[in-house]
Short mmCIF file of C-alpha atoms in Angstrom, two decimals:
data_model
loop_
_atom_site.label_atom_id
_atom_site.label_comp_id
_atom_site.label_asym_id
_atom_site.label_seq_id
_atom_site.Cartn_x
_atom_site.Cartn_y
_atom_site.Cartn_z
CA MET E 1 -351.69 -129.17 -19.16
CA PRO E 2 -351.76 -130.49 -15.77
CA ILE E 3 -354.94 -130.38 -13.66
CA LEU E 4 -355.05 -127.32 -11.48
CA THR E 5 -356.00 -127.06 -7.84
CA ASP E 6 -358.93 -125.01 -6.79
CA GLU E 7 -356.28 -122.53 -5.26
CA GLU E 8 -354.41 -122.54 -8.42
CA ALA E 9 -357.44 -122.06 -10.74
CA ASP E 10 -358.59 -119.13 -8.41
CA ALA E 11 -355.29 -117.62 -8.66
CA LEU E 12 -354.91 -117.83 -12.46
CA ASP E 13 -358.57 -116.59 -12.79
CA GLU E 14 -357.86 -113.43 -10.68
CA LEU E 15 -354.40 -112.66 -12.68
CA LEU E 16 -356.41 -113.20 -16.11
CA THR E 17 -359.62 -111.21 -15.08
CA LYS E 18 -357.58 -108.21 -13.55
CA THR E 19 -354.57 -108.02 -15.91
CA THR E 20 -354.71 -105.96 -18.91
CA PRO E 21 -352.94 -107.53 -21.82
CA LYS E 22 -350.05 -105.62 -23.21
CA THR E 23 -349.99 -105.18 -26.95
CA ASN E 24 -348.10 -103.62 -29.59
CA PRO E 25 -350.03 -101.80 -32.47
CA ASN E 26 -346.85 -101.36 -34.42
CA VAL E 27 -346.28 -105.18 -34.66
CA GLN E 28 -348.46 -106.64 -37.43
CA GLY E 29 -349.40 -110.24 -37.70
CA PRO E 30 -349.78 -112.59 -40.51
CA PHE E 31 -353.36 -111.69 -41.01
CA ILE E 32 -353.00 -108.16 -41.12
CA LYS E 33 -349.98 -108.25 -43.46
CA ASN E 34 -351.94 -110.45 -45.95
CA ARG E 35 -355.24 -108.51 -45.65
CA GLU E 36 -354.29 -106.67 -48.93
CA ARG E 37 -353.88 -109.84 -50.70
CA MET E 38 -357.54 -111.07 -49.67
CA ILE E 39 -360.15 -111.42 -52.47
CA ILE E 40 -363.87 -112.04 -52.19
CA LEU E 41 -365.13 -114.48 -55.13
CA ASP E 42 -368.58 -115.08 -56.14
CA THR E 43 -370.17 -118.68 -55.39
CA PHE E 44 -369.50 -119.88 -59.06
CA SER E 45 -365.85 -118.93 -59.02
CA ALA E 46 -365.18 -120.35 -55.56
CA GLU E 47 -366.71 -123.66 -56.54
CA TYR E 48 -364.77 -123.75 -59.57
CA LEU E 49 -361.60 -123.12 -57.90
CA LYS E 50 -362.46 -126.00 -55.34
CA ALA E 51 -363.14 -128.42 -57.81
CA LYS E 52 -359.97 -127.50 -59.66
CA MET E 53 -358.10 -127.74 -56.30
CA MET E 54 -359.41 -131.43 -55.87
CA VAL E 55 -358.67 -132.48 -59.45
CA THR E 56 -355.21 -130.94 -59.51
CA ASN E 57 -354.02 -131.03 -55.96
CA LYS E 58 -352.88 -127.48 -55.98
CA THR E 59 -353.79 -124.67 -53.76
CA PRO E 60 -355.74 -121.84 -54.87
CA ALA E 61 -353.08 -119.37 -55.12
CA GLU E 62 -351.24 -121.75 -57.43
CA LEU E 63 -354.24 -121.97 -59.63
CA ILE E 64 -354.99 -118.24 -59.53
CA ASN E 65 -351.33 -117.76 -60.44
CA GLY E 66 -351.40 -120.04 -63.38
CA MET E 67 -354.57 -118.46 -64.65
CA ILE E 68 -353.05 -115.23 -64.49
CA ARG E 69 -349.96 -116.01 -66.11
CA ARG E 70 -351.82 -117.81 -69.09
CA GLU E 71 -353.96 -114.58 -69.49
CA MET E 72 -350.61 -112.41 -69.68
CA ALA E 73 -349.17 -114.66 -72.08
CA LEU E 74 -352.51 -114.33 -74.35
CA THR E 75 -352.13 -110.25 -74.20
CA GLU E 76 -348.37 -110.14 -75.06
#
């Protein structure tokens, strides 16, 4: 980003402080879309996943997916 002159910086400050941003509440970003998938883990479970991630080079989603599939296979 280029260095602004004092006049440009003042104009930008004026624009940003006196302009109300336009938003659209009907548009959902990635964090809102995935909110229902978010889970809270206890410390033990989080540390276990973190250790497994380091050993297997898998993401938490891949590890949890594998655990669920194994559990489902046992109950069938």
